[in-house]
PDB file of C-alpha atoms in Angstrom:
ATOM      1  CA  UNK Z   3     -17.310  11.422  -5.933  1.00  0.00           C
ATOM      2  CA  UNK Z   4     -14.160  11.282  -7.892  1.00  0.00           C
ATOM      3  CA  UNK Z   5     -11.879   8.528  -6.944  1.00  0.00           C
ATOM      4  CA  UNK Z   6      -8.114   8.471  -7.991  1.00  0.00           C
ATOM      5  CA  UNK Z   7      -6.291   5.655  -8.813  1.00  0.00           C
ATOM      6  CA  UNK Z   8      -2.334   6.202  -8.995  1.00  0.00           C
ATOM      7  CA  UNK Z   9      -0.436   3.150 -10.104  1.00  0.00           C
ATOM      8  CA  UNK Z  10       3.266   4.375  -9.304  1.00  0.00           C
ATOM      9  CA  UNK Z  11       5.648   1.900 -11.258  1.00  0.00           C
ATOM     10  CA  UNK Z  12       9.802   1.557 -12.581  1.00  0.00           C
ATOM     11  CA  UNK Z  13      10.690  -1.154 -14.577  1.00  0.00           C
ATOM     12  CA  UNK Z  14       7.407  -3.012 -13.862  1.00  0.00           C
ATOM     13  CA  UNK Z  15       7.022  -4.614 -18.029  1.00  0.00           C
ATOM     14  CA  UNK Z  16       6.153  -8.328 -16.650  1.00  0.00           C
ATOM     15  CA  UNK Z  17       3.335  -6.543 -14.082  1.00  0.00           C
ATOM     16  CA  UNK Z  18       2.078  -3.086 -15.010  1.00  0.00           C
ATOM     17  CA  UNK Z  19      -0.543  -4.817 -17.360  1.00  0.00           C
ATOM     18  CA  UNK Z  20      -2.274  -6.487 -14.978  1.00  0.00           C
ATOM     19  CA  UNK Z  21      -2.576  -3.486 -12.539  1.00  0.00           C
ATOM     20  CA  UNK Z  22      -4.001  -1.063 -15.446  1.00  0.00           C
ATOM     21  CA  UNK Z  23      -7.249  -3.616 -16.204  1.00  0.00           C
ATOM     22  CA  UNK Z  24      -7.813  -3.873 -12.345  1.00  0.00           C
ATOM     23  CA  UNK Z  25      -8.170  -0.051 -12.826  1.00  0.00           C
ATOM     24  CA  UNK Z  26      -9.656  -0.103 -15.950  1.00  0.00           C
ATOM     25  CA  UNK Z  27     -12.216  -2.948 -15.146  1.00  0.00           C
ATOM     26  CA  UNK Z  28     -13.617  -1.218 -12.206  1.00  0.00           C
ATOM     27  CA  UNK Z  29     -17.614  -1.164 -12.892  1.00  0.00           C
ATOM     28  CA  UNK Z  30     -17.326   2.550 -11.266  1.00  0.00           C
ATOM     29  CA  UNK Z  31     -16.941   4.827 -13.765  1.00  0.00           C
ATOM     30  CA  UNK Z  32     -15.740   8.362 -11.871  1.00  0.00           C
ATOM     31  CA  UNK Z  33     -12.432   7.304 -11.491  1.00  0.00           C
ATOM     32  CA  UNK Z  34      -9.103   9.626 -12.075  1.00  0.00           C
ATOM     33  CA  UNK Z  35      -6.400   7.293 -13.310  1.00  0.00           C
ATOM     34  CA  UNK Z  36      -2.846   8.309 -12.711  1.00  0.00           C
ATOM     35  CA  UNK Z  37       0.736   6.487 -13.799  1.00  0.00           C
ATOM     36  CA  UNK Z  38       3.796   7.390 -12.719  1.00  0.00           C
ATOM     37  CA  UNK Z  39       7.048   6.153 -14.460  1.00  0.00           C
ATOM     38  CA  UNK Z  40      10.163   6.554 -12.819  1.00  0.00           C
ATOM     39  CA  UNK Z  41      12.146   6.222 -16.525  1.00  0.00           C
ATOM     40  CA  UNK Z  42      11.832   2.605 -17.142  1.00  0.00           C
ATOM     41  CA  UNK Z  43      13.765   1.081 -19.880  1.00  0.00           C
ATOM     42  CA  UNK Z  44      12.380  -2.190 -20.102  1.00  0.00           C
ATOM     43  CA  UNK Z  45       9.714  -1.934 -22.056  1.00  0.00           C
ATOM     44  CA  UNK Z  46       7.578  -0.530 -19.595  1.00  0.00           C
ATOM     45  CA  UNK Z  47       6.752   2.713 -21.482  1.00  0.00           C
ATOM     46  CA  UNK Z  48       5.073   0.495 -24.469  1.00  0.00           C
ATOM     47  CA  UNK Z  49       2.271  -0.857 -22.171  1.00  0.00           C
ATOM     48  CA  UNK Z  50       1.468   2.476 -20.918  1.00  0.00           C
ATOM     49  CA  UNK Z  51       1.182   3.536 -24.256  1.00  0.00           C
ATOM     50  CA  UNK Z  52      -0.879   0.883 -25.266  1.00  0.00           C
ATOM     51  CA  UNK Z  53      -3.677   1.970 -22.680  1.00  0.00           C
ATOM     52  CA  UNK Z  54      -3.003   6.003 -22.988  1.00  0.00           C
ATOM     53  CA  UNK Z  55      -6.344   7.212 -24.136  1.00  0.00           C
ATOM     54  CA  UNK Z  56      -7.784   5.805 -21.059  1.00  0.00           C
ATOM     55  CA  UNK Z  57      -5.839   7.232 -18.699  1.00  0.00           C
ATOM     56  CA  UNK Z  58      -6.094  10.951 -17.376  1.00  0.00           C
ATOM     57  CA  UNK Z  59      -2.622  11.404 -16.799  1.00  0.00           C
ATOM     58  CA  UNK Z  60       1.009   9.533 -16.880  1.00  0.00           C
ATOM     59  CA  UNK Z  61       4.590  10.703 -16.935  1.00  0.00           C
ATOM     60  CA  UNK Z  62       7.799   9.108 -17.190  1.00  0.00           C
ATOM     61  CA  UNK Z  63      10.727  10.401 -15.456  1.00  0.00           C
ATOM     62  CA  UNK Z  64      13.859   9.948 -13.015  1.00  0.00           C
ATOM     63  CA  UNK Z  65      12.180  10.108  -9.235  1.00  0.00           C
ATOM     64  CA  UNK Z  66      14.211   9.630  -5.712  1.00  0.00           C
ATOM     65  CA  UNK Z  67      12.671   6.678  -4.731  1.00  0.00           C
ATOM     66  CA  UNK Z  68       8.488   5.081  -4.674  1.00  0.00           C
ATOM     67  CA  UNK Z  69       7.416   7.412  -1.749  1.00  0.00           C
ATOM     68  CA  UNK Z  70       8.831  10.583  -4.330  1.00  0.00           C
ATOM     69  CA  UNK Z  71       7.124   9.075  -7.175  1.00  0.00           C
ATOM     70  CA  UNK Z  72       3.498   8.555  -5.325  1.00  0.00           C
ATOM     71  CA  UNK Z  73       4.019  12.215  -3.691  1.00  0.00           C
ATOM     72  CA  UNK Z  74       4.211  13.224  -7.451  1.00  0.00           C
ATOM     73  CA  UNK Z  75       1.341  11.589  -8.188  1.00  0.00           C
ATOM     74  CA  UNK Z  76      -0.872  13.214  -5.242  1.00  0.00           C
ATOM     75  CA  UNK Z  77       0.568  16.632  -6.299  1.00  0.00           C
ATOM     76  CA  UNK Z  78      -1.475  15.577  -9.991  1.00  0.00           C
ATOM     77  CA  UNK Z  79      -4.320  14.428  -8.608  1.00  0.00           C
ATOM     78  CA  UNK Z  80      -7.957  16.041  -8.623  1.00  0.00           C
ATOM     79  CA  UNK Z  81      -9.853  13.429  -7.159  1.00  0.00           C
ATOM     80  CA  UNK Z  82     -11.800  13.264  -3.486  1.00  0.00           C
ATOM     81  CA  UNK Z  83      -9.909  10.160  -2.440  1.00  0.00           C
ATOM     82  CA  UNK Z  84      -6.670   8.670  -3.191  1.00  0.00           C
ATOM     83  CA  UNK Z  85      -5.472   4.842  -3.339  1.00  0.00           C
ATOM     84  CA  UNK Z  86      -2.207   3.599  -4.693  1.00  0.00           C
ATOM     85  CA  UNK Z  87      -2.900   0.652  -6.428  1.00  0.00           C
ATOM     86  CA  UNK Z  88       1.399   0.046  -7.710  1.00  0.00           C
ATOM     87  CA  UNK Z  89       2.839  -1.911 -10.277  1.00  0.00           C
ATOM     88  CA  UNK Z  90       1.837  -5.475 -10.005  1.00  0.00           C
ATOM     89  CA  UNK Z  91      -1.227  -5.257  -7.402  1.00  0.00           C
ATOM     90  CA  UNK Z  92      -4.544  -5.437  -8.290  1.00  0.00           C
ATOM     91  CA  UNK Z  93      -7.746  -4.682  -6.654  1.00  0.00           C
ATOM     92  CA  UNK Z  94      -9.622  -8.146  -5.657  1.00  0.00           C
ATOM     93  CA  UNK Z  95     -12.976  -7.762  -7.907  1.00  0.00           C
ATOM     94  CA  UNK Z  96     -14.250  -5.747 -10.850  1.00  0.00           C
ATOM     95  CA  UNK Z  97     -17.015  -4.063  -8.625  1.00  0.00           C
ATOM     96  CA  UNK Z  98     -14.471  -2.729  -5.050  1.00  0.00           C
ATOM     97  CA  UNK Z  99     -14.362   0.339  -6.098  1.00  0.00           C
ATOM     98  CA  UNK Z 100     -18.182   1.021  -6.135  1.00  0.00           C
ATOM     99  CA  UNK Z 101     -18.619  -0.912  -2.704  1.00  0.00           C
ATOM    100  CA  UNK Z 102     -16.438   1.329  -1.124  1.00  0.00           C
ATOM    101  CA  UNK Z 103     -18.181   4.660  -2.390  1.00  0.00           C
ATOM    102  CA  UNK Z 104     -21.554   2.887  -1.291  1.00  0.00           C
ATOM    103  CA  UNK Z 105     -19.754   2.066   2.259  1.00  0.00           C
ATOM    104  CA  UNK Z 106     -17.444   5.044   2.807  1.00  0.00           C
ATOM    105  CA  UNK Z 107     -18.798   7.446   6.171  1.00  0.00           C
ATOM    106  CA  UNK Z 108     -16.431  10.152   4.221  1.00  0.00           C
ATOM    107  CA  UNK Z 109     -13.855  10.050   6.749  1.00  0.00           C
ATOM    108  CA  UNK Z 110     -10.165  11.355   6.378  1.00  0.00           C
ATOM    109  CA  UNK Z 111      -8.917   7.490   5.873  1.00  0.00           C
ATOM    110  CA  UNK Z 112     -10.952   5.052   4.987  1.00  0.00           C
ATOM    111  CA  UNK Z 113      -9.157   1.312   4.616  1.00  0.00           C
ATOM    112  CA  UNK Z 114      -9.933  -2.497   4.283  1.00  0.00           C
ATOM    113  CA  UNK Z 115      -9.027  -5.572   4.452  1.00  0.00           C
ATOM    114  CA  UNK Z 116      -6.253  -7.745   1.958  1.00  0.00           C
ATOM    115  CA  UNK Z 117      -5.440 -10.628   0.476  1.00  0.00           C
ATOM    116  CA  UNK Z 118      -1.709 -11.862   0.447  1.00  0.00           C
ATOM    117  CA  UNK Z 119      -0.505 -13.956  -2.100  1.00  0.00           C
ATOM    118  CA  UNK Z 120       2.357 -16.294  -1.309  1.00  0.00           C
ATOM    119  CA  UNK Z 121       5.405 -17.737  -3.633  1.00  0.00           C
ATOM    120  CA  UNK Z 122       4.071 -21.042  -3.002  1.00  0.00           C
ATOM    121  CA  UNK Z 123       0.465 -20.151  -4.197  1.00  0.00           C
ATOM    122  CA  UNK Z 124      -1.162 -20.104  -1.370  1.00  0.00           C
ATOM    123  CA  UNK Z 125      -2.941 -17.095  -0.530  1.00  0.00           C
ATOM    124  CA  UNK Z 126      -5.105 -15.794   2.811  1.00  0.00           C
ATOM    125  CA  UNK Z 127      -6.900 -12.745   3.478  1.00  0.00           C
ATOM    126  CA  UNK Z 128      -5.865 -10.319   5.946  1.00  0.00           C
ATOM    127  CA  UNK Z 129      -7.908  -8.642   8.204  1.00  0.00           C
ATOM    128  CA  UNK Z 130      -6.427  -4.953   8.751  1.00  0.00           C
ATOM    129  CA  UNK Z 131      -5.738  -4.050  12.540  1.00  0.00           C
ATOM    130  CA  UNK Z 132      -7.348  -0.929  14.387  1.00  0.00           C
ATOM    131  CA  UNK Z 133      -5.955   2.341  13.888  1.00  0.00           C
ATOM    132  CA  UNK Z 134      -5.691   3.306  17.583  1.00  0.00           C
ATOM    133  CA  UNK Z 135      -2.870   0.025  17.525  1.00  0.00           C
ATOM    134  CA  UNK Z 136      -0.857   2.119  15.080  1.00  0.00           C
ATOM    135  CA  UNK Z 137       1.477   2.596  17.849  1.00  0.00           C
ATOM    136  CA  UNK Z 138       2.343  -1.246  17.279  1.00  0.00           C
ATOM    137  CA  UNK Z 139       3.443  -0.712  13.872  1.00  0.00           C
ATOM    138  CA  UNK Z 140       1.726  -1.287  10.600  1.00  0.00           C
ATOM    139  CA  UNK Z 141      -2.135  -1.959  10.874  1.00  0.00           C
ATOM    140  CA  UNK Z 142      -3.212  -2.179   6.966  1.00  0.00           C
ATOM    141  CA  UNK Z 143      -1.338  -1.242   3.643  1.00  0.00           C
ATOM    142  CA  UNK Z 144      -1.742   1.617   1.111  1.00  0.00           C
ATOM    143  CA  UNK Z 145      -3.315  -0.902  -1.238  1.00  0.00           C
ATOM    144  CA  UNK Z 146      -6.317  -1.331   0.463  1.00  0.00           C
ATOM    145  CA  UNK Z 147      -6.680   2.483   2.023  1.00  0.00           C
ATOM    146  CA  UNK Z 148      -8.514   5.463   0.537  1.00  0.00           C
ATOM    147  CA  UNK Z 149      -7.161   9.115   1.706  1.00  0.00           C
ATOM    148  CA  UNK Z 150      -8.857  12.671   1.148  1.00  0.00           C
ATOM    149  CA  UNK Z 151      -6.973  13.885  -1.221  1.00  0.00           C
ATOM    150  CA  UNK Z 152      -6.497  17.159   0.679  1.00  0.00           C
ATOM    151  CA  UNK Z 153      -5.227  15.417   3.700  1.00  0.00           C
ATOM    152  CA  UNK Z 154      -2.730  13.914   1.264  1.00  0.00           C
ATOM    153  CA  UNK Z 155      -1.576  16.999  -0.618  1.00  0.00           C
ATOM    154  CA  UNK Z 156      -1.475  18.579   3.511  1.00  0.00           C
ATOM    155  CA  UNK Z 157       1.171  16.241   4.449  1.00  0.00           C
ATOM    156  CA  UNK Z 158       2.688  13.732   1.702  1.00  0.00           C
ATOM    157  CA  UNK Z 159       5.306  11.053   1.800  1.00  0.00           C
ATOM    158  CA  UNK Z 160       8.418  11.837   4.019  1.00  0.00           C
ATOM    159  CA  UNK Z 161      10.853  10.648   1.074  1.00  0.00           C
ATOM    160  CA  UNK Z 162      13.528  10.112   3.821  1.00  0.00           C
ATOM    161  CA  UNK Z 163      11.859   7.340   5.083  1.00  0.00           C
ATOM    162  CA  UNK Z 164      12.810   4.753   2.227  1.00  0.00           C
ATOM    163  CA  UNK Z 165      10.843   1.445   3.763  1.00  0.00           C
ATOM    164  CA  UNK Z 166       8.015   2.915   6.297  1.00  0.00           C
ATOM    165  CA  UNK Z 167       7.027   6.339   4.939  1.00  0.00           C
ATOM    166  CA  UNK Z 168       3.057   5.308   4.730  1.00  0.00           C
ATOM    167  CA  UNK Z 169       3.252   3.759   7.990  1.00  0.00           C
ATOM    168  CA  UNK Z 170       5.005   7.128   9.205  1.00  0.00           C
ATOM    169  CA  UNK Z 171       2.069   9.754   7.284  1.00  0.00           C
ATOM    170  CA  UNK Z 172      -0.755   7.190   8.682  1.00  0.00           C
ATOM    171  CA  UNK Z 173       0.661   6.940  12.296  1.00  0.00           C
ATOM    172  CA  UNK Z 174       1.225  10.839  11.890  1.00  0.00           C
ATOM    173  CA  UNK Z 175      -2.554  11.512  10.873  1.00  0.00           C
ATOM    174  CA  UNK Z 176      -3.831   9.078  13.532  1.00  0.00           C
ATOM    175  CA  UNK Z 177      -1.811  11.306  16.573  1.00  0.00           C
ATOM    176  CA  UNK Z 178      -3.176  14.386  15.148  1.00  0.00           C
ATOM    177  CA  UNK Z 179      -6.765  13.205  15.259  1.00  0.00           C
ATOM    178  CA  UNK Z 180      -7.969  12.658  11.893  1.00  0.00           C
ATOM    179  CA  UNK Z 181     -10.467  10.201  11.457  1.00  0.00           C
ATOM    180  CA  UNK Z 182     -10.225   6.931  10.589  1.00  0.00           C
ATOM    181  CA  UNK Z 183     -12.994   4.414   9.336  1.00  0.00           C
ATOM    182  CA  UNK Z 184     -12.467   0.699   9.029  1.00  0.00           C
ATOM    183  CA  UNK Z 185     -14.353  -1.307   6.258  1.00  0.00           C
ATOM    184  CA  UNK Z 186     -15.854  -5.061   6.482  1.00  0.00           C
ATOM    185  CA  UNK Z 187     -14.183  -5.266   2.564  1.00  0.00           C
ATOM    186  CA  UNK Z 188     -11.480  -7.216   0.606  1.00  0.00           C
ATOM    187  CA  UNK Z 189      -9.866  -4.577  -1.339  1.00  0.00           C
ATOM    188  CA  UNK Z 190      -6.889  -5.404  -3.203  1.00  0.00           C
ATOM    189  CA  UNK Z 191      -4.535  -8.460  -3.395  1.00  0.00           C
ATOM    190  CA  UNK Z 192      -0.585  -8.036  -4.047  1.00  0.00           C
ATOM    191  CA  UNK Z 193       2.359 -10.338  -3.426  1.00  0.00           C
ATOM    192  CA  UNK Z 194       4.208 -11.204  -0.268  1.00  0.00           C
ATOM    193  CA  UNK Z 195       7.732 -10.055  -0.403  1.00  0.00           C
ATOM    194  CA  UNK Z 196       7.414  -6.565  -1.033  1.00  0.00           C
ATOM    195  CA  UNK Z 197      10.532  -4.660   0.182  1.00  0.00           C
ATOM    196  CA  UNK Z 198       8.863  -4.244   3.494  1.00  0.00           C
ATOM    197  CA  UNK Z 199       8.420  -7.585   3.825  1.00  0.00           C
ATOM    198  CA  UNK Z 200      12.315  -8.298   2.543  1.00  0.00           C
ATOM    199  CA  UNK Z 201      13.253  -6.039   5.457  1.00  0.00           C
ATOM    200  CA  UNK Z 202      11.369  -7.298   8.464  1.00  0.00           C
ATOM    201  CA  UNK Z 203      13.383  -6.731  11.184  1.00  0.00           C
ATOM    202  CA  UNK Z 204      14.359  -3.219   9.839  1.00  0.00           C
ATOM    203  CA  UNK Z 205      11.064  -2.041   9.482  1.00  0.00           C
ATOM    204  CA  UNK Z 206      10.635  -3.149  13.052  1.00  0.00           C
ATOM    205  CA  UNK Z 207      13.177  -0.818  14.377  1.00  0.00           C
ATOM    206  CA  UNK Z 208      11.535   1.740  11.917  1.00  0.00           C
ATOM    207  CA  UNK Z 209       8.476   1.348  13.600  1.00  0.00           C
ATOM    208  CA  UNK Z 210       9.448   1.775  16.978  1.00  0.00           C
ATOM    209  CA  UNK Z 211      11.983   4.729  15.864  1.00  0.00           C
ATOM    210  CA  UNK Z 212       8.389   6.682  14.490  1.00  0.00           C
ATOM    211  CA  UNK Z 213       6.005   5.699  17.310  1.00  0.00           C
ATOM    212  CA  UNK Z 214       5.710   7.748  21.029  1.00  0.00           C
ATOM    213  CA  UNK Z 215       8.433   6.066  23.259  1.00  0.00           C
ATOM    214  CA  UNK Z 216       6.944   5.051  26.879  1.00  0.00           C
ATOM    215  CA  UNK Z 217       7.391   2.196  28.995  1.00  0.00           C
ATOM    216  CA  UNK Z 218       4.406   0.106  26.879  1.00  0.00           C
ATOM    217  CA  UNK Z 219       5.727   0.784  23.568  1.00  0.00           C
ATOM    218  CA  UNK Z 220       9.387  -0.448  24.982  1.00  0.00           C
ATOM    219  CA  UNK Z 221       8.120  -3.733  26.277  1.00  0.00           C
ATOM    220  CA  UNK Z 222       6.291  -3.947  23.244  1.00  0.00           C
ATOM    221  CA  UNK Z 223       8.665  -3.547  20.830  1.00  0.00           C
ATOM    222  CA  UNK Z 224      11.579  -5.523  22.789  1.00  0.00           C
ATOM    223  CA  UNK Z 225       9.057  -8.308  22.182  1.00  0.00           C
ATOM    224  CA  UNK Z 226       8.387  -8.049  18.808  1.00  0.00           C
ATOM    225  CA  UNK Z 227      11.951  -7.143  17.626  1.00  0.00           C
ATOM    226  CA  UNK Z 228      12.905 -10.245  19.110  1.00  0.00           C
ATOM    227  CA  UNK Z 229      10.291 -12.657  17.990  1.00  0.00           C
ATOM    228  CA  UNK Z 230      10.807 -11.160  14.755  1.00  0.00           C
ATOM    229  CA  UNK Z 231      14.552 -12.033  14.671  1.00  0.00           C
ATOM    230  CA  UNK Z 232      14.014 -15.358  15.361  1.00  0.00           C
ATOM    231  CA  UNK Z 233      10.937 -15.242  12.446  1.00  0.00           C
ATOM    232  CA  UNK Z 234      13.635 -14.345   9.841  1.00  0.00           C
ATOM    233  CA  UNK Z 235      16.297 -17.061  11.070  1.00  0.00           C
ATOM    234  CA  UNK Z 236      13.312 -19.793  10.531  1.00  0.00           C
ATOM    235  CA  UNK Z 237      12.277 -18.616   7.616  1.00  0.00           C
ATOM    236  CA  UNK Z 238      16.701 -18.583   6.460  1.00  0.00           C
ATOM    237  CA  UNK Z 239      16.475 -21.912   7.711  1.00  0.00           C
ATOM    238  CA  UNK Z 240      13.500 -23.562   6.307  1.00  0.00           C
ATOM    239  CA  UNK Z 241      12.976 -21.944   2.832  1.00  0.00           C
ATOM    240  CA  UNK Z 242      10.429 -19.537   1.362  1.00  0.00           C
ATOM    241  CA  UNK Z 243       8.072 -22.353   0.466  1.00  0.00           C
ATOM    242  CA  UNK Z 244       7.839 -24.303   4.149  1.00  0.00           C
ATOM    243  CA  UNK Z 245       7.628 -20.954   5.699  1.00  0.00           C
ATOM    244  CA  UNK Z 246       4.995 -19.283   3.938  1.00  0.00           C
ATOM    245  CA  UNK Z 247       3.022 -22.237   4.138  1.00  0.00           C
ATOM    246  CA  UNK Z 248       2.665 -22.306   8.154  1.00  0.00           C
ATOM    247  CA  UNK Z 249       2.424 -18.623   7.877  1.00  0.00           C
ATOM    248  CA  UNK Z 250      -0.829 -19.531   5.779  1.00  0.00           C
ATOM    249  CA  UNK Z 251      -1.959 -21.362   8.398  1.00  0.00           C
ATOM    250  CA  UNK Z 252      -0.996 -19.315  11.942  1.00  0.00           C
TER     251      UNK Z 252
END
């Protein structure tokens, strides 16, 4: 089984490097590695050079935005699975790769679980929600989620979604009955902060905007829009440090 790697990255010179030797480090060897560039000037282009003979495929080239530039990416791809393993993430071991080929039931998504890395240093592992809770917003991230590439290449990235557009395709696939299989496995490990993560109380109202509206999902998200506010003012208030540490510890 082919697996596809596509590392999607702009300006990314201080963390691309680390990303390609996750990839490249992986003790399974069918693996389809894909770069896309979206015209970095930094200096960005010289590390994917330095590793070009062991990757399948890269370009470099203006995109409209990271959901564009992973669509691209899909639309290159050959592989029977697809994970987006971006600029400065990294899978968590050497050997994930192969455990998930040995685990996966070949379902349409397969995912795992993550390990968040704080400012402070601190980092915990996060265990990814169920699918069938998508309705409550984001359950697990692309990092740690293998799609069939042919459900990919069915549906892609809705580009006008500039913060939630996985959480938009996943929610979309989950509605329309696609199966989903949930994995016992630490796959990758990426920094908090992400733009997601920048935006919390955005991405709420993104959520809720994307998801069936009924009476639970209303109570529901008046809830969590509201704790959420009050989330961000702490955080405003106490620093990044303070914060993230009692969020190591909830």
């Amino acid at each position: 089984m082919v697996i596809s790697i596509i590392t999607v990255v702009f300006n990314g010179k201080e963390c691309l490097e680390k990303t390609i030797l996750s990839v490249l480090n992986q003790s399974y060897s069918n693996i389809e590695f894909i770069i896309i560039d979206g015209g970095s000037r930094d200096g960005t282009i010289d590390i994917i050079k330095k590793y070009e003979n062991q990757l399948d495929i890269w370009l470099s080239e203006k995109d409209n935005g990271i959901y564009d530039a992973m669509n691209k990416g899909i639309r290159l791809s050959k592989g029977h699975y697809i994970n987006f393993m971006n600029a400065g993430d990294t899978f968590i071991d050497n050997f994930v790769i192969e455990k998930f080929v040995t685990l996966c039931n070949k379902s349409d998504v397969v995912y795992g679980n993550y390990m968040l890395q704080y400012q402070s240093g601190l980092n915990k592992i996060i265990e990814s929600g169920l699918a069938r809770n998508l309705w409550k917003g984001s359950q697990f991230n692309h990092q740690a989620t293998f799609v069939k590439s042919s459900l990919y290449k069915k549906m892609e990235f809705d580009i006008q979604e500039r913060i939630v557009a996985d959480f938009k395709f996943f929610y979309s696939v989950y509605i329309q009955g696609y199966q989903f299989q949930k994995l016992d496995l630490v796959v990758a490990k990426f920094l908090a902060g992400g733009v997601s993560d920048q935006n919390r109380l955005k991405v709420k109202f993104h959520f809720w905007s994307i998801v069936n509206r009924n009476w639970k999902s209303y109570l529901y998200y008046s809830y969590i829009i509201t704790l959420t506010f009050f989330k961000v003012l702490v955080k405003k208030v106490l620093g990044t440090r303070l914060s993230d540490y009692i969020a190591n510890k909830v």
